[in-house]
């Protein structure tokens, strides 16, 4: 080590001394000595690295209390940070999918801070398991005989297969062997559930006789999977649920559908792309239907299985149910969300997912035109700002080809450089409440469909 760096190292203050500094002592009182000492040690290590690499003290060493406060602020920024979702995808899996309705948020807050009647009967009626109240609501809404709730729809499919067809063959069309983002693949789930996948038909065409010919001694389930993230077009044929359910009933084999998203209300009445409804599949004779809590349903992350009483009982009693069950927070949110469906006329106002999906393009256009003059002074020097028509996606389990007309605020760099665009997107990702847009066609798009607090966005982008 050179004498020079030796001299620099000796200029680093000792932790003990720093802890007693008047500007640092109050931070120790507020946050405790453990955390503050750890952060100071970390800063000291950074300073040592700088000395080793550059043979000089970093500039921040002139003010240790300031550096410490900056480090504290960095540490306290939660990893799960609220963002402005202006990506144009309403149910964005990477941004946490559905926003909960106010009554669901209130129920969750109540359930978190108090003991609750999770598996406790106030009337001594012996209602049984923790899903009971939510299952009763689901029966009322879908006409199902019973229901079961687990952690997500992937878990619902896994539990259903493991409980209904253990060690048996499960027949699925080759056109429906889906992969959903995040490594949910039907053949893999089958294997994990201890079932043997039997593929029938072809990629584009599967007929009822294909299912019938596959049925044998070992068949435990006939299953359909909703092809939620792709579509097969052209010369195609698929067997509908009613026909498959009839075949299952004739042969004494249960039938099931993994619906992915599904919707408890008819989306077409709002001018939205039609989505299959669990109640219609049950009415068509399907024994079990699974779907997600946080896709179009607009609730918390959960997997919902509705259907026949005897089969649901097998799910409830299976050891995997204990591993995949949900807690009181999820049940509180799900119950409050489902209650909103009892007043369907009010749903488009009260359920954020539906409210955002049904927003008319005009509302986003008006907003874009109000935001334009508010943001032009701040960005006009380097970007051309425009209000432009665009297309939003529903996201999670709805066809990517189904688009909703929307409006965006766009930022085109005056220097025409992609790097300027990337830098802007990067800067917005670093804001206290990050703003998430989408880059395309040489500009940054802020799709306003999911913006409900205009003022907050202006404030965030003007900082
Ligand atoms: C989304 C989806 C799943 C997975 O649901 P999660 O709730 O994300 O676990 C499974 N199957 C289909 C068809 C889906 O669309």
XYZ file of C-alpha atoms and ligand atoms in Angstrom:
478
model
C 0.000 0.000 0.000
C 1.319 3.445 -0.893
C 1.874 5.995 1.848
C -0.660 8.189 0.093
C -3.541 5.706 0.296
C -2.466 4.908 3.835
C -2.972 8.549 4.648
C -6.403 8.523 2.965
C -7.572 5.437 4.878
C -6.569 7.095 8.119
C -8.859 10.024 7.282
C -11.962 7.805 7.405
C -13.774 8.516 10.677
C -14.339 5.636 13.116
C -17.926 4.324 13.393
C -17.976 5.035 17.144
C -17.093 8.631 16.555
C -19.695 9.034 13.801
C -22.428 7.577 16.030
C -21.789 10.367 18.550
C -21.893 13.188 16.000
C -24.656 15.694 16.769
C -26.125 15.331 13.266
C -26.172 11.532 13.519
C -27.224 10.974 17.145
C -30.903 11.799 16.442
C -30.909 9.215 13.633
C -29.638 6.611 16.109
C -32.453 7.545 18.488
C -34.998 7.254 15.679
C -33.816 4.108 13.901
C -31.709 2.299 16.518
C -27.976 1.720 16.647
C -28.019 -1.623 14.800
C -29.304 -0.237 11.506
C -27.333 3.028 11.636
C -24.048 1.227 12.445
C -24.656 -1.186 9.581
C -25.265 1.643 7.108
C -22.177 3.513 8.313
C -20.087 0.372 7.895
C -21.455 0.019 4.402
C -20.555 3.638 3.573
C -17.118 3.082 5.015
C -16.618 0.034 2.790
C -17.663 2.131 -0.232
C -15.118 4.801 0.750
C -12.379 2.159 1.074
C -13.211 0.792 -2.367
C -13.002 4.305 -3.814
C -9.615 4.883 -2.185
C -8.316 1.575 -3.494
C -9.524 2.189 -7.030
C -9.042 5.944 -7.434
C -6.520 6.857 -4.715
C -8.764 9.571 -3.371
C -11.611 10.112 -0.900
C -15.055 10.224 -2.546
C -16.661 13.680 -2.470
C -19.507 12.630 -0.178
C -16.999 11.972 2.656
C -17.135 15.724 3.271
C -20.601 15.228 4.788
C -21.188 11.841 6.436
C -24.591 12.727 7.953
C -25.889 13.710 4.509
C -24.577 10.493 2.932
C -26.110 8.507 5.775
C -29.526 10.103 5.293
C -29.397 9.345 1.550
C -28.484 5.720 2.307
C -31.362 5.517 4.817
C -33.817 6.850 2.231
C -32.577 4.281 -0.326
C -32.995 1.500 2.243
C -36.490 2.553 3.186
C -37.857 2.658 -0.341
C -40.104 -0.433 -0.405
C -39.451 -3.026 -3.091
C -43.193 -3.223 -3.717
C -43.742 0.330 -4.933
C -46.998 1.847 -6.239
C -46.592 2.910 -9.880
C -48.635 4.694 -12.540
C -49.621 1.902 -14.922
C -49.751 3.758 -18.230
C -48.487 0.722 -20.130
C -51.774 0.235 -21.937
C -52.353 -3.193 -20.352
C -55.100 -3.076 -17.743
C -54.507 -6.475 -16.102
C -50.707 -6.375 -16.198
C -49.305 -9.471 -14.495
C -45.946 -7.833 -13.750
C -47.734 -4.858 -12.197
C -49.942 -6.978 -9.950
C -53.049 -7.417 -12.151
C -56.419 -6.237 -10.756
C -56.778 -3.200 -8.498
C -59.117 -3.978 -5.628
C -62.438 -2.202 -5.160
C -62.808 0.110 -2.161
C -65.035 -2.311 -0.181
C -62.422 -5.055 -0.701
C -59.635 -2.762 0.494
C -61.671 -1.873 3.594
C -62.405 -5.553 4.329
C -58.744 -6.438 4.004
C -57.730 -3.641 6.371
C -60.290 -4.833 8.947
C -59.228 -8.463 8.635
C -55.537 -7.626 8.953
C -55.833 -5.798 12.238
C -58.293 -8.050 14.045
C -59.089 -11.630 14.923
C -61.723 -12.889 12.474
C -64.223 -15.732 12.099
C -61.982 -17.587 9.655
C -62.871 -21.083 10.804
C -65.038 -20.186 13.757
C -68.817 -20.513 13.945
C -70.668 -17.824 15.795
C -73.950 -19.725 15.538
C -72.526 -23.180 16.272
C -73.970 -24.436 13.016
C -70.773 -26.284 12.104
C -70.169 -24.560 8.807
C -66.881 -26.347 8.305
C -63.946 -24.953 6.374
C -62.554 -21.488 5.766
C -63.858 -21.220 2.190
C -67.499 -21.583 3.320
C -68.690 -17.962 3.132
C -66.982 -17.278 -0.193
C -68.140 -20.637 -1.557
C -71.755 -19.773 -0.660
C -71.450 -16.500 -2.579
C -69.934 -18.293 -5.563
C -72.773 -20.833 -5.547
C -75.275 -17.982 -5.564
C -73.492 -16.227 -8.434
C -72.714 -19.251 -10.623
C -75.297 -21.872 -9.725
C -72.479 -24.200 -8.634
C -73.121 -26.801 -5.952
C -69.928 -25.896 -4.103
C -66.585 -24.123 -4.447
C -62.983 -24.264 -3.289
C -60.446 -21.419 -3.016
C -56.661 -21.713 -3.389
C -53.681 -19.439 -3.936
C -54.028 -18.886 -7.694
C -55.504 -20.532 -10.757
C -52.339 -22.555 -11.381
C -52.839 -24.038 -7.913
C -56.518 -24.628 -8.704
C -55.620 -26.705 -11.759
C -52.927 -28.620 -9.861
C -55.262 -29.440 -6.960
C -58.118 -30.357 -9.262
C -55.959 -32.816 -11.231
C -54.344 -34.314 -8.128
C -57.665 -34.803 -6.344
C -59.890 -35.894 -9.232
C -57.585 -38.020 -11.382
C -54.631 -39.216 -9.278
C -52.522 -41.731 -11.214
C -55.052 -41.628 -14.026
C -55.147 -40.421 -17.617
C -56.413 -36.930 -18.432
C -57.572 -36.291 -21.996
C -56.791 -32.855 -23.510
C -56.956 -31.557 -27.086
C -53.614 -30.823 -28.792
C -55.009 -27.380 -29.602
C -55.282 -26.551 -25.899
C -51.886 -27.486 -24.437
C -51.215 -23.939 -23.321
C -48.285 -22.208 -21.736
C -49.201 -19.188 -19.623
C -46.467 -16.721 -18.635
C -44.409 -17.773 -15.643
C -43.893 -21.433 -16.535
C -47.446 -22.690 -16.227
C -47.571 -25.396 -18.919
C -50.368 -27.937 -19.050
C -48.101 -30.996 -19.672
C -45.845 -30.009 -16.728
C -48.750 -29.389 -14.353
C -50.201 -32.771 -15.322
C -46.945 -34.504 -14.406
C -46.655 -32.636 -11.114
C -50.219 -33.624 -10.228
C -49.383 -37.287 -10.841
C -51.621 -37.554 -13.902
C -50.839 -38.915 -17.341
C -51.619 -36.519 -20.174
C -53.346 -38.073 -23.172
C -53.261 -35.719 -26.155
C -56.035 -36.004 -28.709
C -56.843 -34.378 -32.051
C -54.470 -32.039 -33.848
C -53.291 -28.476 -33.273
C -56.074 -27.004 -35.394
C -58.853 -29.608 -35.255
C -60.184 -31.855 -32.500
C -63.480 -33.762 -32.710
C -65.727 -35.463 -30.180
C -64.728 -38.871 -31.586
C -61.088 -38.070 -30.695
C -62.057 -37.806 -27.030
C -64.324 -40.851 -27.259
C -61.594 -43.012 -28.829
C -59.140 -42.012 -26.096
C -61.389 -43.168 -23.272
C -60.309 -46.366 -21.558
C -59.933 -48.097 -18.207
C -57.408 -45.551 -17.004
C -59.256 -42.355 -17.985
C -59.841 -40.122 -14.968
C -60.844 -36.779 -16.494
C -61.811 -35.083 -19.749
C -60.409 -31.583 -19.659
C -60.660 -28.410 -21.701
C -58.258 -25.487 -21.351
C -59.252 -21.998 -22.455
C -56.660 -20.798 -24.972
C -56.447 -17.431 -23.300
C -53.287 -15.994 -24.819
C -53.442 -17.164 -28.421
C -56.003 -17.974 -31.054
C -56.071 -20.636 -33.711
C -57.739 -19.403 -36.864
C -58.595 -20.785 -40.264
C -59.508 -24.452 -40.766
C -60.323 -25.239 -37.147
C -62.641 -27.343 -35.033
C -62.979 -27.699 -31.276
C -65.458 -29.588 -29.131
C -67.655 -27.358 -27.023
C -68.156 -27.936 -23.320
C -71.750 -29.145 -23.612
C -70.790 -31.948 -26.015
C -67.804 -32.988 -23.927
C -69.850 -32.909 -20.716
C -72.459 -35.148 -22.332
C -69.780 -37.621 -23.388
C -68.340 -37.563 -19.866
C -71.769 -38.172 -18.344
C -72.420 -41.118 -20.697
C -69.089 -42.719 -19.853
C -69.119 -41.858 -16.144
C -65.985 -39.697 -16.429
C -65.792 -36.225 -14.863
C -65.209 -33.174 -17.074
C -63.377 -29.962 -16.232
C -62.446 -26.646 -17.819
C -59.520 -24.418 -16.916
C -61.008 -21.073 -17.865
C -58.027 -18.934 -16.907
C -59.826 -15.640 -16.581
C -63.509 -16.165 -17.213
C -66.061 -13.571 -16.238
C -69.073 -13.720 -13.935
C -70.849 -11.145 -16.087
C -71.445 -10.925 -19.811
C -68.666 -8.637 -21.087
C -70.440 -8.155 -24.412
C -73.102 -5.985 -22.718
C -70.365 -3.362 -22.224
C -69.115 -3.685 -25.783
C -66.092 -5.654 -24.577
C -64.792 -8.882 -26.161
C -66.925 -11.797 -25.008
C -65.333 -13.943 -22.325
C -66.627 -17.397 -21.339
C -68.694 -17.417 -18.143
C -68.253 -20.137 -15.474
C -72.025 -20.278 -14.845
C -72.681 -21.077 -18.516
C -70.145 -23.911 -18.491
C -71.670 -25.351 -15.320
C -75.117 -25.091 -16.889
C -73.733 -26.933 -19.933
C -72.879 -29.822 -17.604
C -69.148 -29.347 -16.922
C -68.351 -30.807 -13.489
C -65.550 -28.426 -12.430
C -64.471 -25.007 -13.669
C -61.344 -23.169 -12.508
C -60.527 -19.469 -12.896
C -58.397 -16.668 -11.429
C -59.389 -14.180 -8.734
C -57.255 -11.328 -10.077
C -57.990 -11.402 -13.796
C -61.353 -10.171 -15.096
C -63.015 -11.001 -11.774
C -61.167 -7.966 -10.430
C -60.279 -9.352 -7.002
C -57.195 -10.584 -5.141
C -54.788 -13.231 -6.415
C -56.661 -16.495 -5.896
C -57.684 -19.647 -7.700
C -61.371 -20.527 -7.714
C -62.834 -23.944 -8.438
C -66.610 -24.224 -8.770
C -68.682 -27.299 -9.527
C -70.145 -30.544 -8.246
C -70.395 -31.062 -4.497
C -68.840 -34.532 -4.387
C -65.820 -33.498 -6.449
C -65.279 -30.246 -4.507
C -65.369 -32.331 -1.307
C -62.477 -34.386 -2.683
C -60.529 -31.179 -3.340
C -61.250 -29.837 0.148
C -60.037 -33.082 1.742
C -56.874 -33.455 -0.341
C -53.569 -32.806 1.510
C -52.538 -30.333 -1.218
C -55.483 -28.109 -0.252
C -53.778 -27.428 3.074
C -50.625 -26.395 1.220
C -52.421 -24.245 -1.351
C -55.104 -22.650 0.814
C -55.487 -18.888 1.120
C -55.368 -16.761 4.262
C -57.842 -14.343 5.809
C -56.552 -11.387 3.796
C -57.350 -13.058 0.485
C -60.705 -14.354 1.696
C -61.696 -10.912 2.992
C -60.837 -9.306 -0.357
C -62.528 -12.043 -2.375
C -65.735 -11.992 -0.324
C -66.071 -8.217 -0.641
C -65.327 -8.368 -4.380
C -67.908 -11.101 -4.990
C -70.544 -9.165 -3.036
C -70.263 -6.393 -5.634
C -71.511 -8.876 -8.237
C -74.810 -9.140 -6.338
C -75.526 -5.601 -7.588
C -74.509 -5.951 -11.234
C -75.973 -2.565 -12.265
C -73.368 -0.827 -10.092
C -70.468 -3.035 -11.037
C -68.984 -0.921 -13.851
C -68.650 1.965 -11.396
C -67.457 0.080 -8.328
C -65.133 -2.588 -9.692
C -61.915 -0.872 -10.861
C -61.088 -3.517 -13.486
C -64.459 -3.117 -15.181
C -64.461 0.647 -14.675
C -61.118 0.941 -16.495
C -62.057 -1.497 -19.253
C -65.336 0.299 -19.985
C -63.891 3.823 -19.980
C -64.874 5.519 -23.233
C -62.052 6.691 -25.504
C -63.437 10.222 -25.185
C -62.554 10.287 -21.453
C -58.906 9.486 -22.179
C -58.815 11.973 -25.046
C -60.141 14.793 -22.834
C -57.566 13.886 -20.220
C -54.746 13.886 -22.788
C -55.779 17.338 -23.948
C -55.776 18.644 -20.378
C -52.391 17.085 -19.584
C -50.725 18.390 -22.731
C -50.529 22.077 -21.734
C -49.699 21.112 -18.136
C -46.631 19.094 -19.165
C -45.452 20.946 -22.287
C -43.507 23.626 -20.343
C -41.518 20.935 -18.536
C -40.764 18.679 -21.543
C -41.299 20.872 -24.626
C -37.639 21.796 -24.955
C -36.519 18.267 -25.787
C -39.694 16.462 -26.836
C -42.684 16.974 -29.048
C -45.787 16.228 -26.950
C -48.941 15.005 -28.655
C -52.313 13.544 -27.758
C -52.716 10.438 -29.921
C -55.253 7.662 -30.319
C -53.950 4.228 -29.311
C -55.130 0.740 -28.373
C -55.176 -0.705 -24.854
C -55.057 -4.406 -24.045
C -57.107 -6.183 -21.413
C -54.126 -8.355 -20.422
C -53.967 -11.551 -18.333
C -56.020 -14.167 -20.003
C -57.701 -12.195 -22.710
C -56.785 -12.476 -26.327
C -53.936 -10.163 -27.270
C -55.818 -9.536 -30.518
C -58.726 -7.942 -28.648
C -57.895 -4.240 -28.340
C -59.757 -1.332 -26.766
C -59.635 2.151 -28.335
C -57.838 4.548 -26.019
C -55.843 7.759 -25.966
C -52.246 8.444 -25.042
C -49.889 11.276 -24.368
C -46.806 10.718 -26.546
C -43.284 12.089 -26.234
C -41.178 12.194 -29.414
C -37.532 13.229 -28.912
C -36.688 16.319 -30.967
C -33.188 14.968 -31.549
C -34.745 11.797 -32.996
C -32.499 9.571 -30.886
C -33.678 6.335 -29.309
C -31.230 6.911 -26.457
C -33.089 10.108 -25.466
C -36.292 8.098 -25.308
C -34.687 5.368 -23.215
C -33.267 7.987 -20.868
C -36.717 9.515 -20.350
C -38.305 6.114 -19.644
C -35.451 5.355 -17.247
C -35.888 8.684 -15.426
C -39.594 8.020 -14.973
C -38.895 4.547 -13.624
C -36.779 6.172 -10.896
C -39.479 8.569 -9.660
C -40.828 8.126 -6.104
C -43.979 6.793 -7.800
C -42.573 5.421 -11.068
C -44.422 6.140 -14.306
C -44.563 3.080 -16.569
C -45.208 3.790 -20.249
C -44.457 1.964 -23.468
C -41.887 2.726 -26.184
C -42.964 2.215 -29.783
C -42.767 3.917 -33.189
C -40.002 6.244 -32.025
C -41.918 7.684 -29.084
C -42.874 7.079 -25.484
C -46.593 6.388 -25.036
C -48.504 7.051 -21.833
C -51.835 5.267 -22.361
C -54.232 7.119 -20.043
C -56.828 4.357 -19.663
C -55.657 3.415 -16.162
C -55.004 6.973 -14.969
C -57.584 8.066 -12.414
C -55.533 10.721 -10.608
C -54.534 13.297 -13.184
C -53.218 15.724 -10.609
C -50.883 13.150 -9.127
C -49.399 12.392 -12.545
C -48.824 16.080 -13.315
C -47.119 16.448 -9.963
C -44.947 13.337 -10.488
C -43.860 14.381 -13.986
C -43.232 18.006 -13.038
C -40.832 17.171 -10.205
C -53.920 -17.238 -16.288
C -54.178 -18.655 -16.556
C -53.703 -19.632 -15.665
C -52.908 -19.292 -14.445
O -53.670 -18.539 -13.545
P -52.952 -17.800 -12.315
O -54.068 -17.218 -11.522
O -52.039 -16.789 -12.920
O -52.198 -18.825 -11.562
C -53.987 -20.948 -15.955
N -54.676 -21.294 -17.064
C -55.140 -20.374 -17.943
C -55.901 -20.829 -19.154
C -54.890 -19.026 -17.716
O -55.332 -18.104 -18.574
